Amino acid sequence: MRLISLALMCTLLIGCGSETTTSTEATSAQPEKTYNWKLVTTWPKNFPGLGLAPENFAKDVERMSNGRLKIKVYGAGQMVPALEVFDAVSQGTAEVGHGAAYYWKGKIPAGVFFTAVPFGLNAQEMNAWIHYGGGLELWRELYEPFNLIPFAGGNTGVQMAGWFNREIKSMDDIRGLKMRIPGLGGEVISRAGGIAVNIPGGELYTSMQTGVIDATEWVGPYNDRAFGLHQVAKYYYYPGWHEPGPTLELIINKQAYETLPADLQAIVEVAARAANQDMLDEYTARNNAALVELVENHGVEVKQLPDDVIAELQRLSVEVVEEVAAVNPLSRRIADSLKEFAKQSKSYHAISEEAFYNARQK
Ligand code: CA
């Protein structure tokens, strides 16, 4: 501090003349290495909410590193197709990827636990489990064999159950229903007699319009409106039982990350944490107005899933989670960690968040 004060005084009061070694001279003598990274995503370029997180991450990293780490963002299909992001970053074709862990469930079944568990943790609780409850360490262990370092890369908050071209009055209406729903939620729908498929977001509108699917979940009012899903389905159901607080992921190629000096690694880490929180803030702010507009200007019918349907979906969810937990010992450890965290969180949130929500309604 004293040195800084002295230097400042010198500059302000006297003017030290050209013989002083300034930081600019030191820098120009030994230019710092710059890094250029590519970031591939599972979202269309600049897609509201989901697609802005990787853009914000890249901008923040460049700004904080004073241009020493530049990241170019590619939307789905620009460099690799949406559902090949994981492999591209794992192999080093791109240094960073942004998507959701449950898209890779065919390769890593336990990855679904890091996106969303039906009837599980909400956004606040997912962030708490990942950053303070041992979740991140387990996630890193899971991705280690794939040469990837995962970071939480955004959260949408509680989603909507989705868009349906028919009313859901009982479990009979789920039977034979062809629905786009990834992750554990999709497993639950399959078990209920529906046909769950995973289709990238950018193809949902056409898939609904052409009748390839009868229903789709996506995110919530703000994002769903951007895809125009209200134009291809009549009913908009809640609550998002399948994705109560889905976490997006930023995955970084291990060698690329390890090549960075410590200060740039810290910048990457902090920028990821900022992008993660910023997404939740944006959704929380924008979903409200989007829902009003969908209802008032587009005549969308908002409906609640019947209680008995919810109860049956919850029963099936427990089975599905247990099945994934049984895949291998690491999957079991992740499921147990989540379960224990959920138990404690539910207990305290019953007398904090939940009690407050109830009190506020009165
Ligand atoms: Ca979703």
CSV table of C-alpha atoms and ligand atoms in Angstrom, one decimal:
chain,number,residue,atom,x,y,z
A,1,MET,CA,0.0,0.0,0.0
A,2,ARG,CA,2.8,2.4,0.9
A,3,LEU,CA,4.6,1.8,-2.3
A,4,ILE,CA,1.4,2.5,-4.3
A,5,SER,CA,0.8,5.7,-2.3
A,6,LEU,CA,4.4,6.8,-3.0
A,7,ALA,CA,4.1,6.0,-6.7
A,8,LEU,CA,0.8,7.9,-6.8
A,9,MET,CA,2.3,10.9,-5.0
A,10,CYS,CA,5.2,10.9,-7.3
A,11,THR,CA,3.0,10.9,-10.4
A,12,LEU,CA,0.6,13.6,-9.0
A,13,LEU,CA,2.9,16.0,-7.4
A,14,ILE,CA,6.2,15.9,-9.2
A,15,GLY,CA,6.0,14.0,-12.4
A,16,CYS,CA,8.7,11.5,-12.4
A,17,GLY,CA,10.1,12.0,-15.9
A,18,SER,CA,11.0,9.5,-18.5
A,19,GLU,CA,13.6,7.6,-16.5
A,20,THR,CA,10.8,6.0,-14.4
A,21,THR,CA,10.0,2.5,-15.4
A,22,THR,CA,6.3,2.5,-15.9
A,23,SER,CA,4.1,-0.6,-16.0
A,24,THR,CA,3.4,0.1,-19.7
A,25,GLU,CA,7.1,-0.2,-20.6
A,26,ALA,CA,7.3,-3.4,-18.5
A,27,THR,CA,4.3,-4.8,-20.4
A,28,SER,CA,5.5,-3.9,-23.8
A,29,ALA,CA,8.9,-5.4,-23.1
A,30,GLN,CA,7.3,-8.8,-22.3
A,31,PRO,CA,3.9,-9.0,-23.9
A,32,GLU,CA,1.6,-11.4,-22.1
A,33,LYS,CA,0.4,-14.4,-23.9
A,34,THR,CA,-3.1,-14.2,-25.3
A,35,TYR,CA,-5.5,-17.2,-25.7
A,36,ASN,CA,-8.2,-17.6,-28.2
A,37,TRP,CA,-10.9,-20.1,-27.4
A,38,LYS,CA,-14.0,-21.4,-29.1
A,39,LEU,CA,-17.2,-22.0,-27.2
A,40,VAL,CA,-19.9,-24.3,-28.7
A,41,THR,CA,-23.5,-24.4,-27.4
A,42,THR,CA,-26.6,-26.5,-27.6
A,43,TRP,CA,-28.7,-23.3,-28.2
A,44,PRO,CA,-29.3,-21.2,-31.3
A,45,LYS,CA,-26.9,-18.2,-31.4
A,46,ASN,CA,-28.0,-15.4,-29.1
A,47,PHE,CA,-31.1,-17.3,-28.0
A,48,PRO,CA,-32.7,-15.3,-25.1
A,49,GLY,CA,-31.8,-16.5,-21.7
A,50,LEU,CA,-30.1,-19.8,-22.3
A,51,GLY,CA,-28.1,-18.6,-25.3
A,52,LEU,CA,-27.1,-15.3,-23.6
A,53,ALA,CA,-25.3,-17.1,-20.7
A,54,PRO,CA,-22.4,-18.2,-23.0
A,55,GLU,CA,-22.3,-14.8,-24.6
A,56,ASN,CA,-22.1,-13.0,-21.2
A,57,PHE,CA,-19.5,-15.5,-20.0
A,58,ALA,CA,-17.3,-14.8,-23.0
A,59,LYS,CA,-17.7,-11.0,-22.7
A,60,ASP,CA,-16.9,-11.1,-19.0
A,61,VAL,CA,-13.8,-13.2,-19.4
A,62,GLU,CA,-12.5,-10.9,-22.2
A,63,ARG,CA,-13.2,-7.8,-20.2
A,64,MET,CA,-11.7,-9.1,-16.9
A,65,SER,CA,-8.7,-10.5,-18.6
A,66,ASN,CA,-8.1,-7.3,-20.5
A,67,GLY,CA,-8.3,-9.2,-23.8
A,68,ARG,CA,-5.8,-11.9,-22.8
A,69,LEU,CA,-8.5,-14.6,-23.1
A,70,LYS,CA,-10.9,-14.2,-26.0
A,71,ILE,CA,-13.7,-16.6,-26.5
A,72,LYS,CA,-15.7,-16.8,-29.7
A,73,VAL,CA,-19.2,-18.2,-29.2
A,74,TYR,CA,-20.8,-20.5,-31.8
A,75,GLY,CA,-24.5,-21.3,-31.8
A,76,ALA,CA,-25.9,-24.8,-32.3
A,77,GLY,CA,-25.0,-26.1,-35.7
A,78,GLN,CA,-22.5,-23.4,-36.5
A,79,MET,CA,-19.5,-25.5,-35.6
A,80,VAL,CA,-21.0,-28.7,-34.3
A,81,PRO,CA,-24.6,-29.8,-33.9
A,82,ALA,CA,-26.4,-29.1,-30.6
A,83,LEU,CA,-26.1,-32.6,-29.3
A,84,GLU,CA,-22.5,-33.0,-30.1
A,85,VAL,CA,-21.2,-30.3,-27.8
A,86,PHE,CA,-20.0,-32.7,-25.1
A,87,ASP,CA,-17.8,-34.7,-27.5
A,88,ALA,CA,-16.5,-31.6,-29.3
A,89,VAL,CA,-15.1,-30.2,-26.0
A,90,SER,CA,-14.0,-33.6,-24.7
A,91,GLN,CA,-11.9,-34.0,-27.8
A,92,GLY,CA,-10.6,-30.4,-27.8
A,93,THR,CA,-12.3,-29.4,-31.0
A,94,ALA,CA,-13.6,-26.5,-28.9
A,95,GLU,CA,-12.3,-25.4,-25.5
A,96,VAL,CA,-15.6,-24.6,-23.9
A,97,GLY,CA,-19.2,-25.9,-24.2
A,98,HIS,CA,-22.5,-24.6,-22.9
A,99,GLY,CA,-25.5,-26.9,-22.6
A,100,ALA,CA,-27.1,-29.2,-20.1
A,101,ALA,CA,-25.7,-32.4,-18.5
A,102,TYR,CA,-28.9,-34.4,-19.1
A,103,TYR,CA,-28.4,-34.2,-22.8
A,104,TRP,CA,-25.6,-36.8,-22.4
A,105,LYS,CA,-27.5,-39.3,-20.4
A,106,GLY,CA,-26.9,-42.0,-23.1
A,107,LYS,CA,-23.2,-41.7,-22.4
A,108,ILE,CA,-23.2,-40.7,-18.7
A,109,PRO,CA,-26.5,-41.8,-17.0
A,110,ALA,CA,-25.7,-40.0,-13.8
A,111,GLY,CA,-25.2,-36.7,-15.6
A,112,VAL,CA,-29.0,-36.1,-15.3
A,113,PHE,CA,-28.5,-35.5,-11.5
A,114,PHE,CA,-26.6,-32.3,-12.3
A,115,THR,CA,-29.4,-30.8,-14.4
A,116,ALA,CA,-32.6,-31.7,-12.7
A,117,VAL,CA,-34.3,-34.4,-10.6
A,118,PRO,CA,-38.1,-34.5,-11.0
A,119,PHE,CA,-39.7,-33.2,-7.8
A,120,GLY,CA,-36.2,-32.4,-6.5
A,121,LEU,CA,-34.2,-29.3,-5.8
A,122,ASN,CA,-35.2,-25.8,-6.9
A,123,ALA,CA,-32.7,-23.3,-8.3
A,124,GLN,CA,-31.7,-21.9,-4.9
A,125,GLU,CA,-31.2,-25.4,-3.6
A,126,MET,CA,-29.3,-26.7,-6.7
A,127,ASN,CA,-26.9,-23.8,-6.4
A,128,ALA,CA,-26.4,-24.5,-2.7
A,129,TRP,CA,-25.8,-28.3,-3.3
A,130,ILE,CA,-23.4,-27.6,-6.2
A,131,HIS,CA,-21.3,-24.9,-4.5
A,132,TYR,CA,-21.7,-25.8,-0.8
A,133,GLY,CA,-23.0,-29.3,-0.6
A,134,GLY,CA,-20.4,-31.4,-2.4
A,135,GLY,CA,-22.2,-31.4,-5.8
A,136,LEU,CA,-19.4,-29.8,-7.8
A,137,GLU,CA,-16.8,-32.2,-6.5
A,138,LEU,CA,-19.0,-35.2,-7.6
A,139,TRP,CA,-19.7,-33.6,-10.9
A,140,ARG,CA,-16.0,-33.1,-11.6
A,141,GLU,CA,-15.3,-36.7,-10.6
A,142,LEU,CA,-18.0,-37.8,-13.0
A,143,TYR,CA,-16.6,-35.8,-16.0
A,144,GLU,CA,-12.9,-36.5,-15.2
A,145,PRO,CA,-12.7,-39.5,-17.6
A,146,PHE,CA,-14.1,-37.4,-20.4
A,147,ASN,CA,-11.3,-34.8,-20.0
A,148,LEU,CA,-13.8,-32.1,-18.9
A,149,ILE,CA,-14.1,-29.7,-16.1
A,150,PRO,CA,-17.8,-28.7,-15.4
A,151,PHE,CA,-19.0,-25.5,-13.9
A,152,ALA,CA,-22.6,-24.5,-13.2
A,153,GLY,CA,-23.6,-22.3,-16.2
A,154,GLY,CA,-27.0,-21.0,-15.4
A,155,ASN,CA,-30.4,-21.9,-13.9
A,156,THR,CA,-33.8,-21.2,-15.3
A,157,GLY,CA,-35.8,-21.6,-12.0
A,158,VAL,CA,-38.9,-23.7,-11.9
A,159,GLN,CA,-40.0,-24.5,-15.5
A,160,MET,CA,-43.4,-25.0,-17.0
A,161,ALA,CA,-44.7,-28.6,-17.5
A,162,GLY,CA,-45.0,-27.7,-21.2
A,163,TRP,CA,-47.2,-27.3,-24.3
A,164,PHE,CA,-49.8,-29.9,-25.1
A,165,ASN,CA,-52.1,-30.2,-28.1
A,166,ARG,CA,-54.6,-32.1,-25.9
A,167,GLU,CA,-55.9,-31.7,-22.4
A,168,ILE,CA,-54.3,-33.8,-19.7
A,169,LYS,CA,-57.2,-35.0,-17.4
A,170,SER,CA,-55.8,-38.2,-16.2
A,171,MET,CA,-52.8,-40.6,-16.7
A,172,ASP,CA,-54.8,-42.1,-19.7
A,173,ASP,CA,-54.0,-38.9,-21.6
A,174,ILE,CA,-50.2,-39.5,-21.1
A,175,ARG,CA,-50.4,-42.9,-22.7
A,176,GLY,CA,-49.3,-42.8,-26.3
A,177,LEU,CA,-48.4,-39.1,-25.9
A,178,LYS,CA,-45.3,-38.3,-27.9
A,179,MET,CA,-43.5,-35.6,-26.0
A,180,ARG,CA,-40.1,-33.9,-26.2
A,181,ILE,CA,-38.8,-34.2,-22.7
A,182,PRO,CA,-35.2,-35.0,-21.9
A,183,GLY,CA,-33.5,-36.3,-18.8
A,184,LEU,CA,-35.2,-38.1,-15.9
A,185,GLY,CA,-38.5,-36.4,-16.7
A,186,GLY,CA,-38.5,-38.2,-20.1
A,187,GLU,CA,-37.9,-41.5,-18.3
A,188,VAL,CA,-40.9,-40.9,-16.2
A,189,ILE,CA,-43.1,-40.1,-19.2
A,190,SER,CA,-41.9,-43.3,-20.9
A,191,ARG,CA,-42.7,-45.3,-17.8
A,192,ALA,CA,-46.2,-43.7,-17.7
A,193,GLY,CA,-46.8,-45.1,-21.2
A,194,GLY,CA,-45.8,-42.0,-23.2
A,195,ILE,CA,-43.1,-41.7,-25.8
A,196,ALA,CA,-40.3,-39.4,-24.7
A,197,VAL,CA,-37.9,-37.9,-27.2
A,198,ASN,CA,-35.1,-35.4,-27.1
A,199,ILE,CA,-35.1,-32.8,-29.8
A,200,PRO,CA,-32.9,-29.7,-29.8
A,201,GLY,CA,-34.7,-26.5,-28.9
A,202,GLY,CA,-34.4,-25.0,-32.4
A,203,GLU,CA,-36.4,-27.8,-33.9
A,204,LEU,CA,-39.4,-27.8,-31.4
A,205,TYR,CA,-41.6,-25.4,-33.4
A,206,THR,CA,-41.5,-27.4,-36.6
A,207,SER,CA,-41.8,-30.8,-34.7
A,208,MET,CA,-45.0,-29.6,-33.0
A,209,GLN,CA,-46.3,-28.0,-36.2
A,210,THR,CA,-45.8,-31.1,-38.3
A,211,GLY,CA,-47.2,-33.4,-35.6
A,212,VAL,CA,-43.9,-35.3,-35.1
A,213,ILE,CA,-44.6,-34.7,-31.4
A,214,ASP,CA,-47.9,-34.0,-29.5
A,215,ALA,CA,-46.3,-32.1,-26.6
A,216,THR,CA,-43.1,-30.4,-25.6
A,217,GLU,CA,-41.6,-28.9,-22.6
A,218,TRP,CA,-39.0,-26.2,-23.1
A,219,VAL,CA,-38.4,-23.7,-20.3
A,220,GLY,CA,-40.9,-21.1,-19.3
A,221,PRO,CA,-42.9,-18.1,-20.6
A,222,TYR,CA,-40.0,-15.9,-21.6
A,223,ASN,CA,-38.1,-18.6,-23.6
A,224,ASP,CA,-41.2,-20.5,-24.9
A,225,ARG,CA,-42.6,-17.3,-26.4
A,226,ALA,CA,-39.3,-16.7,-28.2
A,227,PHE,CA,-39.7,-20.0,-30.0
A,228,GLY,CA,-43.4,-19.2,-30.8
A,229,LEU,CA,-44.6,-22.4,-29.1
A,230,HIS,CA,-48.0,-20.8,-28.4
A,231,GLN,CA,-48.6,-20.9,-32.1
A,232,VAL,CA,-48.4,-24.7,-32.3
A,233,ALA,CA,-50.0,-25.9,-29.1
A,234,LYS,CA,-53.2,-24.9,-27.3
A,235,TYR,CA,-52.6,-25.8,-23.7
A,236,TYR,CA,-49.8,-24.6,-21.4
A,237,TYR,CA,-49.4,-26.7,-18.3
A,238,TYR,CA,-47.8,-26.2,-14.9
A,239,PRO,CA,-46.0,-26.9,-12.7
A,240,GLY,CA,-42.7,-28.0,-14.1
A,241,TRP,CA,-42.5,-31.1,-11.9
A,242,HIS,CA,-39.7,-32.5,-14.1
A,243,GLU,CA,-37.4,-29.5,-13.9
A,244,PRO,CA,-37.8,-27.6,-10.7
A,245,GLY,CA,-34.4,-25.8,-10.9
A,246,PRO,CA,-32.5,-27.1,-13.9
A,247,THR,CA,-28.8,-26.2,-14.0
A,248,LEU,CA,-27.1,-25.5,-17.2
A,249,GLU,CA,-23.4,-26.4,-17.6
A,250,LEU,CA,-20.2,-24.8,-18.8
A,251,ILE,CA,-17.8,-27.5,-19.7
A,252,ILE,CA,-14.1,-26.8,-20.2
A,253,ASN,CA,-11.5,-29.0,-21.9
A,254,LYS,CA,-9.1,-30.1,-19.1
A,255,GLN,CA,-5.9,-29.4,-21.0
A,256,ALA,CA,-7.1,-26.1,-22.3
A,257,TYR,CA,-8.0,-25.0,-18.7
A,258,GLU,CA,-4.7,-26.3,-17.3
A,259,THR,CA,-2.7,-24.4,-19.9
A,260,LEU,CA,-4.1,-21.1,-18.5
A,261,PRO,CA,-2.1,-19.2,-15.9
A,262,ALA,CA,-3.7,-19.1,-12.5
A,263,ASP,CA,-5.2,-15.6,-12.9
A,264,LEU,CA,-7.0,-16.5,-16.1
A,265,GLN,CA,-8.3,-19.7,-14.5
A,266,ALA,CA,-9.7,-17.6,-11.6
A,267,ILE,CA,-11.3,-15.3,-14.1
A,268,VAL,CA,-13.0,-18.2,-15.9
A,269,GLU,CA,-14.2,-19.6,-12.6
A,270,VAL,CA,-15.7,-16.2,-11.4
A,271,ALA,CA,-17.2,-15.5,-14.9
A,272,ALA,CA,-18.9,-18.9,-14.8
A,273,ARG,CA,-20.3,-18.2,-11.4
A,274,ALA,CA,-21.6,-14.8,-12.5
A,275,ALA,CA,-23.2,-16.3,-15.7
A,276,ASN,CA,-24.8,-18.9,-13.6
A,277,GLN,CA,-26.5,-16.4,-11.3
A,278,ASP,CA,-27.3,-13.9,-14.0
A,279,MET,CA,-29.4,-16.4,-15.9
A,280,LEU,CA,-31.6,-17.0,-12.9
A,281,ASP,CA,-32.0,-13.2,-12.4
A,282,GLU,CA,-33.0,-12.7,-16.0
A,283,TYR,CA,-35.6,-15.4,-16.0
A,284,THR,CA,-37.0,-14.3,-12.7
A,285,ALA,CA,-37.5,-10.9,-14.1
A,286,ARG,CA,-38.7,-11.7,-17.6
A,287,ASN,CA,-41.0,-14.7,-17.1
A,288,ASN,CA,-43.7,-12.7,-15.4
A,289,ALA,CA,-44.3,-10.2,-18.2
A,290,ALA,CA,-44.0,-13.0,-20.9
A,291,LEU,CA,-46.8,-15.0,-19.2
A,292,VAL,CA,-49.1,-12.0,-19.1
A,293,GLU,CA,-48.5,-11.4,-22.8
A,294,LEU,CA,-49.0,-15.0,-23.7
A,295,VAL,CA,-52.4,-15.1,-21.9
A,296,GLU,CA,-53.7,-11.6,-22.8
A,297,ASN,CA,-52.4,-11.2,-26.4
A,298,HIS,CA,-52.2,-14.8,-27.6
A,299,GLY,CA,-55.1,-16.5,-25.8
A,300,VAL,CA,-52.9,-19.2,-24.3
A,301,GLU,CA,-54.8,-21.5,-21.9
A,302,VAL,CA,-52.8,-22.0,-18.7
A,303,LYS,CA,-53.7,-25.2,-16.9
A,304,GLN,CA,-52.6,-27.0,-13.8
A,305,LEU,CA,-51.8,-30.7,-14.0
A,306,PRO,CA,-54.4,-32.7,-12.0
A,307,ASP,CA,-53.3,-33.7,-8.5
A,308,ASP,CA,-53.6,-37.4,-9.2
A,309,VAL,CA,-51.4,-37.1,-12.3
A,310,ILE,CA,-48.8,-35.2,-10.2
A,311,ALA,CA,-49.0,-37.9,-7.5
A,312,GLU,CA,-48.4,-40.7,-10.1
A,313,LEU,CA,-45.6,-38.9,-11.8
A,314,GLN,CA,-44.0,-38.4,-8.4
A,315,ARG,CA,-44.3,-42.1,-7.6
A,316,LEU,CA,-42.7,-43.0,-11.0
A,317,SER,CA,-39.9,-40.4,-10.4
A,318,VAL,CA,-38.7,-42.2,-7.3
A,319,GLU,CA,-38.4,-45.5,-9.3
A,320,VAL,CA,-36.5,-43.7,-12.1
A,321,VAL,CA,-34.1,-42.0,-9.8
A,322,GLU,CA,-33.4,-45.3,-8.1
A,323,GLU,CA,-32.7,-47.0,-11.4
A,324,VAL,CA,-30.1,-44.4,-12.4
A,325,ALA,CA,-28.6,-44.5,-8.9
A,326,ALA,CA,-28.1,-48.3,-9.3
A,327,VAL,CA,-26.0,-47.9,-12.5
A,328,ASN,CA,-22.6,-47.8,-10.7
A,329,PRO,CA,-21.1,-46.8,-7.3
A,330,LEU,CA,-20.4,-43.1,-8.3
A,331,SER,CA,-24.0,-42.7,-9.5
A,332,ARG,CA,-25.1,-44.1,-6.2
A,333,ARG,CA,-22.9,-41.6,-4.3
A,334,ILE,CA,-24.3,-38.7,-6.3
A,335,ALA,CA,-27.9,-39.8,-5.8
A,336,ASP,CA,-27.3,-40.3,-2.1
A,337,SER,CA,-25.7,-36.9,-1.7
A,338,LEU,CA,-28.6,-35.2,-3.5
A,339,LYS,CA,-31.2,-37.2,-1.5
A,340,GLU,CA,-29.6,-36.2,1.9
A,341,PHE,CA,-29.3,-32.6,0.8
A,342,ALA,CA,-32.9,-32.5,-0.4
A,343,LYS,CA,-34.1,-34.0,2.9
A,344,GLN,CA,-32.4,-31.3,4.9
A,345,SER,CA,-33.4,-28.5,2.5
A,346,LYS,CA,-37.0,-29.6,2.4
A,347,SER,CA,-37.1,-29.6,6.2
A,348,TYR,CA,-35.8,-26.1,6.6
A,349,HIS,CA,-37.5,-24.7,3.6
A,350,ALA,CA,-40.8,-25.9,4.9
A,351,ILE,CA,-40.5,-23.3,7.7
A,352,SER,CA,-38.7,-20.6,5.6
A,353,GLU,CA,-39.3,-20.3,1.9
A,354,GLU,CA,-42.5,-22.4,1.7
A,355,ALA,CA,-44.0,-20.9,4.9
A,356,PHE,CA,-43.2,-17.4,3.5
A,357,TYR,CA,-44.8,-18.1,0.1
A,358,ASN,CA,-47.9,-19.4,1.9
A,359,ALA,CA,-47.9,-16.4,4.2
A,360,ARG,CA,-47.6,-14.0,1.3
A,361,GLN,CA,-50.6,-15.5,-0.5
A,362,LYS,CA,-52.9,-14.6,2.4
B,1,CA,CA,-36.8,-27.9,-20.0
